[in-house]
Coordinates of C-alpha atoms and ligand atoms in Angstrom, one line a residue:
X1 CA 0.3 -0.1 0.1
X2 CA 1.4 3.5 -0.9
X3 CA 1.4 6.3 1.3
X4 CA 0.0 9.2 -0.2
X5 CA 0.0 12.8 1.2
X6 CA -3.0 15.2 -0.2
X7 CA -3.0 19.0 -0.6
X8 CA -4.7 21.6 -1.6
X9 CA -8.0 19.3 -1.9
X10 CA -11.8 20.1 -1.4
X11 CA -13.7 17.4 1.3
X12 CA -15.3 16.0 -2.0
X13 CA -11.6 15.2 -3.2
X14 CA -10.5 14.1 -0.1
X15 CA -13.3 11.6 0.0
X16 CA -12.8 10.4 -3.2
X17 CA -8.7 10.1 -2.9
X18 CA -8.6 8.3 0.5
X19 CA -11.4 5.9 -1.6
X20 CA -8.9 5.3 -4.1
X21 CA -5.7 4.8 -1.7
X22 CA -7.5 2.7 0.7
X23 CA -7.5 5.0 3.5
X24 CA -3.1 5.7 4.0
X25 CA -4.1 9.5 3.6
X26 CA -2.5 12.3 4.9
X27 CA -4.5 15.6 4.3
X28 CA -2.7 18.8 4.4
X29 CA -4.5 21.6 6.2
X30 CA -5.4 24.3 3.7
X31 CA -3.4 27.5 3.1
X32 CA -0.3 28.4 1.1
X33 CA 1.5 24.8 -0.8
X34 CA 5.2 26.1 0.0
X35 CA 7.7 26.4 -2.5
X36 CA 10.2 24.7 -0.4
X37 CA 9.6 20.6 0.2
X38 CA 11.1 20.8 3.8
X39 CA 8.2 23.1 5.1
X40 CA 5.5 20.8 3.2
X41 CA 7.1 18.0 5.0
X42 CA 7.2 19.5 8.3
X43 CA 3.7 19.1 8.7
X44 CA 3.4 15.1 8.5
X45 CA 3.7 14.7 12.0
X46 CA 5.0 11.3 11.7
X47 CA 7.9 12.5 10.0
X48 CA 7.8 9.8 7.4
X49 CA 7.5 10.8 3.7
X50 CA 5.2 9.8 1.0
X51 CA 5.4 7.7 -2.0
X52 CA 3.0 9.6 -3.4
X53 CA 2.0 13.6 -3.2
X54 CA -1.8 14.4 -4.9
X55 CA -1.7 18.0 -5.1
X56 CA -6.1 19.1 -5.8
X57 CA -7.1 22.4 -7.6
X58 CA -6.9 24.9 -4.3
X59 CA -2.7 25.0 -4.5
X60 CA -1.6 27.7 -7.0
X61 CA -0.1 26.2 -10.6
X62 CA 2.9 28.7 -9.5
X63 CA 3.4 26.8 -6.1
X64 CA 2.8 23.4 -7.7
X65 CA 5.4 23.4 -9.5
X66 CA 8.2 25.6 -8.0
X67 CA 7.4 22.6 -5.5
X68 CA 7.2 19.7 -8.0
X69 CA 10.5 21.0 -10.1
X70 CA 12.5 21.0 -6.3
X71 CA 10.7 17.5 -5.1
X72 CA 12.0 16.4 -8.7
X73 CA 15.6 17.5 -7.3
X74 CA 15.6 16.8 -3.6
X75 CA 13.4 14.2 -3.3
X76 CA 13.2 12.0 -6.6
X77 CA 11.6 9.2 -5.1
X78 CA 8.5 10.6 -4.0
X79 CA 6.0 11.3 -7.6
X80 CA 3.5 14.4 -7.7
X81 CA -0.3 13.9 -9.1
X82 CA -1.8 17.2 -9.8
X83 CA -5.6 17.3 -9.9
X84 CA -6.3 20.5 -11.4
X85 CA -8.3 22.3 -15.2
X86 CA -5.0 22.2 -17.0
X87 CA -4.2 23.8 -20.6
X88 CA -1.7 22.9 -22.9
X89 CA 0.4 25.3 -21.4
X90 CA 0.3 24.0 -17.7
X91 CA 0.3 20.2 -19.2
X92 CA 3.5 21.4 -20.6
X93 CA 5.0 23.1 -17.5
X94 CA 3.9 19.8 -15.5
X95 CA 5.8 17.8 -17.4
X96 CA 8.7 19.6 -17.4
X97 CA 8.7 19.9 -13.5
X98 CA 8.7 16.2 -13.4
X99 CA 5.1 15.9 -12.3
X100 CA 3.9 12.2 -12.7
X101 CA 0.3 12.4 -14.2
X102 CA -2.2 15.3 -14.3
X103 CA -6.1 14.4 -13.9
X104 CA -9.1 16.8 -14.0
X105 CA -11.0 17.8 -11.3
X106 CA -14.1 15.5 -12.3
X107 CA -12.0 12.3 -11.7
X108 CA -13.7 9.0 -10.3
X109 CA -12.0 6.8 -7.6
X110 CA -10.6 4.2 -9.9
X111 CA -9.0 7.1 -12.2
X112 CA -7.4 8.6 -9.3
X113 CA -6.6 5.2 -7.6
X114 CA -5.0 3.8 -11.3
X115 CA -2.6 7.7 -11.5
X116 CA -1.6 6.9 -7.1
X117 CA -0.7 3.3 -8.3
X118 CA 1.4 4.0 -11.2
X119 CA 2.9 7.2 -9.4
X120 CA 3.6 4.5 -6.6
X121 CA 5.5 1.9 -8.6
X122 CA 7.6 4.8 -10.3
X123 CA 8.2 6.2 -6.8
X124 CA 9.8 2.8 -5.5
X125 CA 11.7 2.5 -8.9
X126 CA 13.5 5.5 -9.0
X127 CA 14.2 4.8 -4.8
X128 CA 15.9 1.4 -5.8
X129 CA 17.8 2.8 -8.4
X130 CA 18.4 6.1 -6.4
X131 CA 19.7 4.7 -3.4
X132 CA 23.8 4.3 -3.7
X133 CA 23.6 7.8 -5.4
X134 CA 22.0 9.5 -2.3
X135 CA 23.8 8.0 0.3
X136 CA 26.7 10.7 -0.8
X137 CA 25.4 12.7 -2.8
X138 CA 21.8 13.9 -1.1
X139 CA 22.7 15.8 1.5
X140 CA 21.1 18.7 3.1
X141 CA 20.5 19.5 6.1
X142 CA 22.3 21.2 8.2
X143 CA 25.1 19.9 10.9
X144 CA 25.5 22.1 13.8
X145 CA 28.8 21.0 15.7
X146 CA 28.6 22.3 19.2
X147 CA 32.6 22.2 20.5
X148 CA 35.0 23.3 23.2
X149 CA 38.2 22.7 24.3
X150 CA 36.9 22.1 28.1
X151 CA 34.3 20.8 29.7
X152 CA 31.1 22.4 31.9
X153 CA 31.7 25.3 29.8
X154 CA 28.0 25.2 28.5
X155 CA 28.4 22.9 25.3
X156 CA 25.4 20.4 26.4
X157 CA 23.4 23.9 27.6
X158 CA 23.7 25.6 24.2
X159 CA 23.0 22.1 22.1
X160 CA 20.0 21.2 23.9
X161 CA 18.5 25.1 24.3
X162 CA 19.8 25.6 20.5
X163 CA 17.8 22.4 19.8
X164 CA 14.4 23.0 21.5
X165 CA 14.7 26.8 19.7
X166 CA 14.8 25.3 16.2
X167 CA 12.3 22.8 16.7
X168 CA 10.1 25.8 17.5
X169 CA 11.0 28.0 14.8
X170 CA 10.5 25.2 12.4
X171 CA 8.8 22.1 13.6
X172 CA 9.4 18.6 13.4
X173 CA 12.7 20.2 11.8
X174 CA 15.3 18.8 14.4
X175 CA 17.1 16.4 15.7
X176 CA 19.8 16.1 18.6
X177 CA 23.1 14.0 18.5
X178 CA 24.9 13.3 22.3
X179 CA 28.2 12.9 21.2
X180 CA 29.5 13.4 24.6
X181 CA 30.2 9.6 24.0
X182 CA 30.9 8.6 27.3
X183 CA 29.4 11.1 29.8
X184 CA 26.4 12.3 27.1
X185 CA 24.2 14.0 29.0
X186 CA 21.3 15.5 26.7
X187 CA 18.6 13.3 28.2
X188 CA 18.8 14.4 31.4
X189 CA 19.2 17.7 30.2
X190 CA 16.1 17.3 28.4
X191 CA 14.2 15.3 31.0
X192 CA 14.1 12.2 28.7
X193 CA 14.3 8.9 29.0
X194 CA 15.4 6.7 26.2
X195 CA 14.8 3.7 25.1
X196 CA 17.3 3.3 22.3
X197 CA 20.8 5.5 22.1
X198 CA 23.5 6.1 20.1
X199 CA 25.0 2.4 19.5
X200 CA 21.7 1.9 18.3
X201 CA 21.6 3.8 16.2
X202 CA 25.0 3.3 14.1
X203 CA 24.2 -0.5 14.4
X204 CA 22.4 -2.8 12.7
X205 CA 19.0 -2.3 10.7
X206 CA 19.3 1.7 12.0
X207 CA 22.6 2.0 10.0
X208 CA 21.6 0.3 6.9
X209 CA 18.1 2.3 6.5
X210 CA 16.8 5.7 7.1
X211 CA 13.2 5.1 7.7
X212 CA 14.4 2.3 10.9
X213 CA 16.8 4.8 12.3
X214 CA 14.3 6.9 12.6
X215 CA 12.2 4.8 14.4
X216 CA 15.5 4.9 16.4
X217 CA 15.0 8.5 17.5
X218 CA 14.0 9.7 21.0
X219 CA 10.7 11.6 20.8
X220 CA 10.6 15.1 23.2
X221 CA 7.3 16.6 23.9
X222 CA 8.5 19.2 21.9
X223 CA 8.9 17.6 18.8
X224 CA 12.6 17.3 18.4
X225 CA 14.3 14.5 18.0
X226 CA 16.7 13.2 19.8
X227 CA 20.1 10.3 19.6
X228 CA 20.6 10.1 23.6
X229 CA 23.8 9.3 24.9
X230 CA 24.9 5.5 25.3
X231 CA 24.1 4.3 28.8
X232 CA 27.9 3.4 30.3
X233 CA 31.2 4.7 28.7
X234 CA 32.4 1.5 27.7
X235 CA 29.3 1.3 25.2
X236 CA 30.0 5.1 24.0
X237 CA 33.3 3.8 23.2
X238 CA 32.6 1.4 20.6
X239 CA 31.3 4.3 18.6
X240 CA 33.5 4.9 16.1
X241 CA 34.5 8.4 13.6
X242 CA 32.9 6.2 10.3
X243 CA 29.8 5.5 12.3
X244 CA 29.3 9.2 13.3
X245 CA 29.9 10.8 9.7
X246 CA 27.3 7.9 8.4
X247 CA 24.9 8.8 11.1
X248 CA 25.0 12.3 10.8
X249 CA 24.9 12.1 6.6
X250 CA 21.5 10.2 7.1
X251 CA 20.2 12.3 9.9
X252 CA 21.2 15.0 7.6
X253 CA 18.9 13.9 4.7
X254 CA 15.8 13.7 6.7
X255 CA 16.3 16.7 8.9
X256 CA 17.0 20.5 8.4
X257 CA 18.9 20.8 11.3
X258 CA 21.2 18.4 13.1
X259 CA 22.2 19.8 16.2
X260 CA 25.4 17.4 17.8
X261 CA 26.7 18.0 21.0
X262 CA 30.0 16.9 21.7
X263 CA 32.3 15.8 24.5
X264 CA 35.0 18.2 25.7
X265 CA 38.4 18.1 23.0
X266 CA 39.2 17.0 19.9
X267 CA 38.3 13.7 19.9
X268 CA 37.9 10.7 16.7
X269 CA 33.7 11.2 16.7
X270 CA 34.2 14.9 17.6
X271 CA 36.8 15.8 14.4
X272 CA 34.3 13.5 12.4
X273 CA 31.2 15.7 13.4
X274 CA 33.6 18.6 12.5
X275 CA 34.4 16.7 9.4
X276 CA 30.3 16.7 8.4
X277 CA 29.6 20.4 10.1
X278 CA 28.0 23.4 7.8
X279 CA 28.4 24.9 10.8
X280 CA 30.6 24.8 14.0
X281 CA 29.7 26.9 17.6
X282 CA 32.8 26.4 19.1
X283 CA 32.1 27.6 22.7
X284 CA 34.5 28.7 26.0
X285 CA 34.1 29.8 29.3
X286 CA 34.7 33.6 30.0
X287 CA 38.1 33.2 31.6
X288 CA 41.8 33.0 30.6
X289 CA 42.4 29.8 30.7
X290 CA 39.2 28.8 28.5
X291 CA 40.0 31.0 25.8
X292 CA 43.2 30.0 26.0
X293 CA 42.2 27.1 24.9
X294 CA 40.0 27.9 22.4
X295 CA 42.5 29.8 20.8
X296 CA 44.6 26.7 20.6
X297 CA 41.5 24.3 18.9
X298 CA 40.8 26.9 16.9
X299 CA 44.6 26.8 15.9
X300 CA 44.5 23.0 15.2
X301 CA 41.1 23.2 13.3
X302 CA 42.8 26.3 11.1
X303 CA 45.2 23.7 10.6
X304 CA 43.7 20.9 9.5
X305 CA 41.0 23.2 7.0
X306 CA 38.3 21.5 9.3
X307 CA 36.8 25.0 10.3
X308 CA 33.0 25.2 8.0
X309 CA 32.7 28.8 6.8
X310 CA 29.3 28.8 9.3
X311 CA 31.6 29.6 12.3
X312 CA 29.9 30.8 15.4
X313 CA 32.2 31.8 18.4
X314 CA 30.3 32.1 21.8
X315 CA 31.5 33.0 24.8
X316 CA 29.4 31.8 27.9
X317 CA 30.0 32.5 31.7
X318 CA 30.2 36.3 31.3
X319 CA 30.1 38.2 34.4
X320 CA 31.1 41.9 34.5
X321 CA 33.1 42.1 37.6
X322 CA 35.8 38.8 35.5
X323 CA 37.6 41.1 34.4
X324 CA 37.7 40.2 31.0
X325 CA 36.6 42.4 28.2
X326 CA 35.1 40.8 24.8
X327 CA 37.6 42.9 23.1
X328 CA 40.6 41.1 25.2
X329 CA 38.6 37.8 23.8
X330 CA 38.6 38.7 20.8
X331 CA 42.6 40.3 20.7
X332 CA 43.5 36.5 21.7
X333 CA 41.8 34.3 19.6
X334 CA 42.5 36.4 16.6
X335 CA 38.4 36.2 15.4
X336 CA 35.2 37.9 16.2
X337 CA 32.7 36.8 19.3
X338 CA 29.3 36.2 18.1
X339 CA 27.2 35.3 21.2
X340 CA 27.8 36.3 25.1
X341 CA 25.6 34.5 26.9
X342 CA 25.6 35.6 30.3
X343 CA 26.4 33.5 34.0
X344 CA 22.6 33.5 35.1
X345 CA 21.2 31.1 38.3
X346 CA 18.5 30.1 36.1
X347 CA 20.4 27.6 33.5
X348 CA 21.5 25.5 36.5
X349 CA 17.9 25.3 37.9
X350 CA 16.4 24.5 34.6
X351 CA 19.7 22.1 34.0
X352 CA 18.7 20.0 37.5
X353 CA 14.8 20.1 36.5
X354 CA 15.7 18.5 32.6
X355 CA 13.9 21.6 31.0
X356 CA 15.8 23.7 29.1
X357 CA 15.5 27.4 29.9
X358 CA 14.1 28.5 26.4
X359 CA 11.1 26.4 27.0
X360 CA 10.2 27.7 30.5
X361 CA 12.4 31.2 31.3
X362 CA 11.0 34.2 31.1
X363 CA 11.6 36.3 27.3
X364 CA 13.2 39.0 29.7
X365 CA 15.5 36.7 31.4
X366 CA 19.5 38.0 29.3
X367 CA 20.5 34.7 29.0
X368 CA 16.8 33.4 27.1
X369 CA 17.3 36.8 24.9
X370 CA 21.0 36.2 24.0
X371 CA 20.2 31.9 23.4
X372 CA 17.4 33.3 21.4
X373 CA 19.8 35.6 19.4
X374 CA 22.2 32.7 18.6
X375 CA 19.2 30.1 17.5
X376 CA 18.1 33.1 15.2
X377 CA 21.6 32.9 13.1
X378 CA 20.5 29.6 11.8
X379 CA 16.9 29.5 11.7
X380 CA 16.9 33.1 10.1
X381 CA 20.1 32.1 7.1
X382 CA 19.1 29.5 4.4
X383 CA 20.7 26.2 3.9
X384 CA 23.6 25.9 2.0
X385 CA 25.6 22.7 1.0
X386 CA 28.7 21.6 3.2
X387 CA 30.3 21.4 -0.1
X388 CA 30.0 24.9 -0.9
X389 CA 31.5 26.1 2.8
X390 CA 34.5 23.9 2.4
X391 CA 35.4 24.7 -0.9
X392 CA 34.8 28.4 0.5
X393 CA 37.1 28.0 3.3
X394 CA 39.8 25.9 1.2
X395 CA 40.3 29.1 -1.2
X396 CA 40.1 31.6 1.3
X397 CA 42.6 29.3 3.4
Ligands
ADP401 N1 25.2 30.8 31.3 C1 25.5 30.1 32.7 N2 25.1 30.3 33.9 C2 25.3 29.7 35.0 N3 25.1 28.0 35.2 C3 25.3 27.6 33.9 C4 25.9 28.6 32.0 N4 25.8 28.0 31.3 C5 26.2 26.5 31.6 N5 25.7 26.3 33.4 C6 25.8 25.5 34.2 O1 27.0 24.9 34.1 C7 27.1 23.2 34.0 C8 27.9 23.0 32.8 O2 27.8 22.9 31.9 P1 27.3 22.1 30.6 O3 26.2 22.3 29.7 O4 26.9 20.5 30.9 O5 28.3 21.9 30.3 P2 29.2 21.2 29.3 O6 28.2 20.6 28.2 O7 30.5 22.0 28.4 O8 30.1 19.9 30.3 C9 25.4 23.0 34.1 O9 25.2 22.8 35.5 C10 24.9 24.1 33.7 O10 23.3 24.2 34.4
MG402 MG1 28.1 18.1 27.9

């Protein structure tokens, strides 16, 4: 049975499509059809991609053509069937955009069933053929790795809040991966009790099929997905750099944002996460040892050509009485500071309760404001391919 998503249809058409597809139809709420596939699929609450997208006559032709053309490139494993009164011109444009079939609004149930079946078979066939290519090439999401030379500087605080903030900005868009393989505590910071953890996500069936991998994720009530850390340091140690590379690549095909929390320093797993990253958030506490450590880590990463162009320097535990200014920090590390997080008594309480500050904190709290500023650096800027980032960086260095 094929999975069908229906958009732009009235009650009468919804009934016919449901009969034609034997009930497995997700009907999108009425409203403007987004031109961006990711935005369309965000509206699917179970996160499962369809085989066939059926679009009815209420969607605007322009939006339909834009969306279909993008789907054709980004997710060729999904076929589009358009039900509309079409002129000769529209027929041509539809075919050029990769729309699989066109039916008139008066189409009856058997006609719709035939079209959906044909489209579904085409989707399945293309998915089978395309799989080897997509493994390496269809890498669309933004991978944001949070790293720091030292522990206790707020990586988990920042990654959990960033992930919650991105989920609030774009529902179902984000997965958080706890790569602090030995002592990961994202689950605790989010109040989650995971059924599966990192080692399960990189072994066995989950490592072979993205659809299966999604069933190994833990869901937070906010709609955020998470790969939580291993139950024991020994279990975490079994996760290799290449496992991380494969996991992040799979997740980036399914999610707009993959937020990666890491252990202090440059472990094999963290280097793999940096290699896959479109963005790095380099974090340090605002004190002399922390800032010196940050400088050294930035130097090493620069030498290895492993700083993605999306680079965000964040200072935590800023304290006006600390005697260190942002200017001092910038001089030491040789680059700008992007966000400064104040020391805040609300943070330890939120860590202990397992409720990130962006979920519970007051909008006027200075820490909440700065965390939102960090979120908006990602939520407000368009996606770019990691390849392009890397190429630019190499050219510049
Ligand atoms: N800005 C802040 N103000 C006060 N406490 C903070 C702040 N940032 C983090 N913390 C606290 O510091 C501790 C370490 O933070 P955490 O995010 O676990 O660091 P890391 O993941 O880098 O080891 C936690 O108890 C957290 O609540
Ligand atoms: Mg941590």
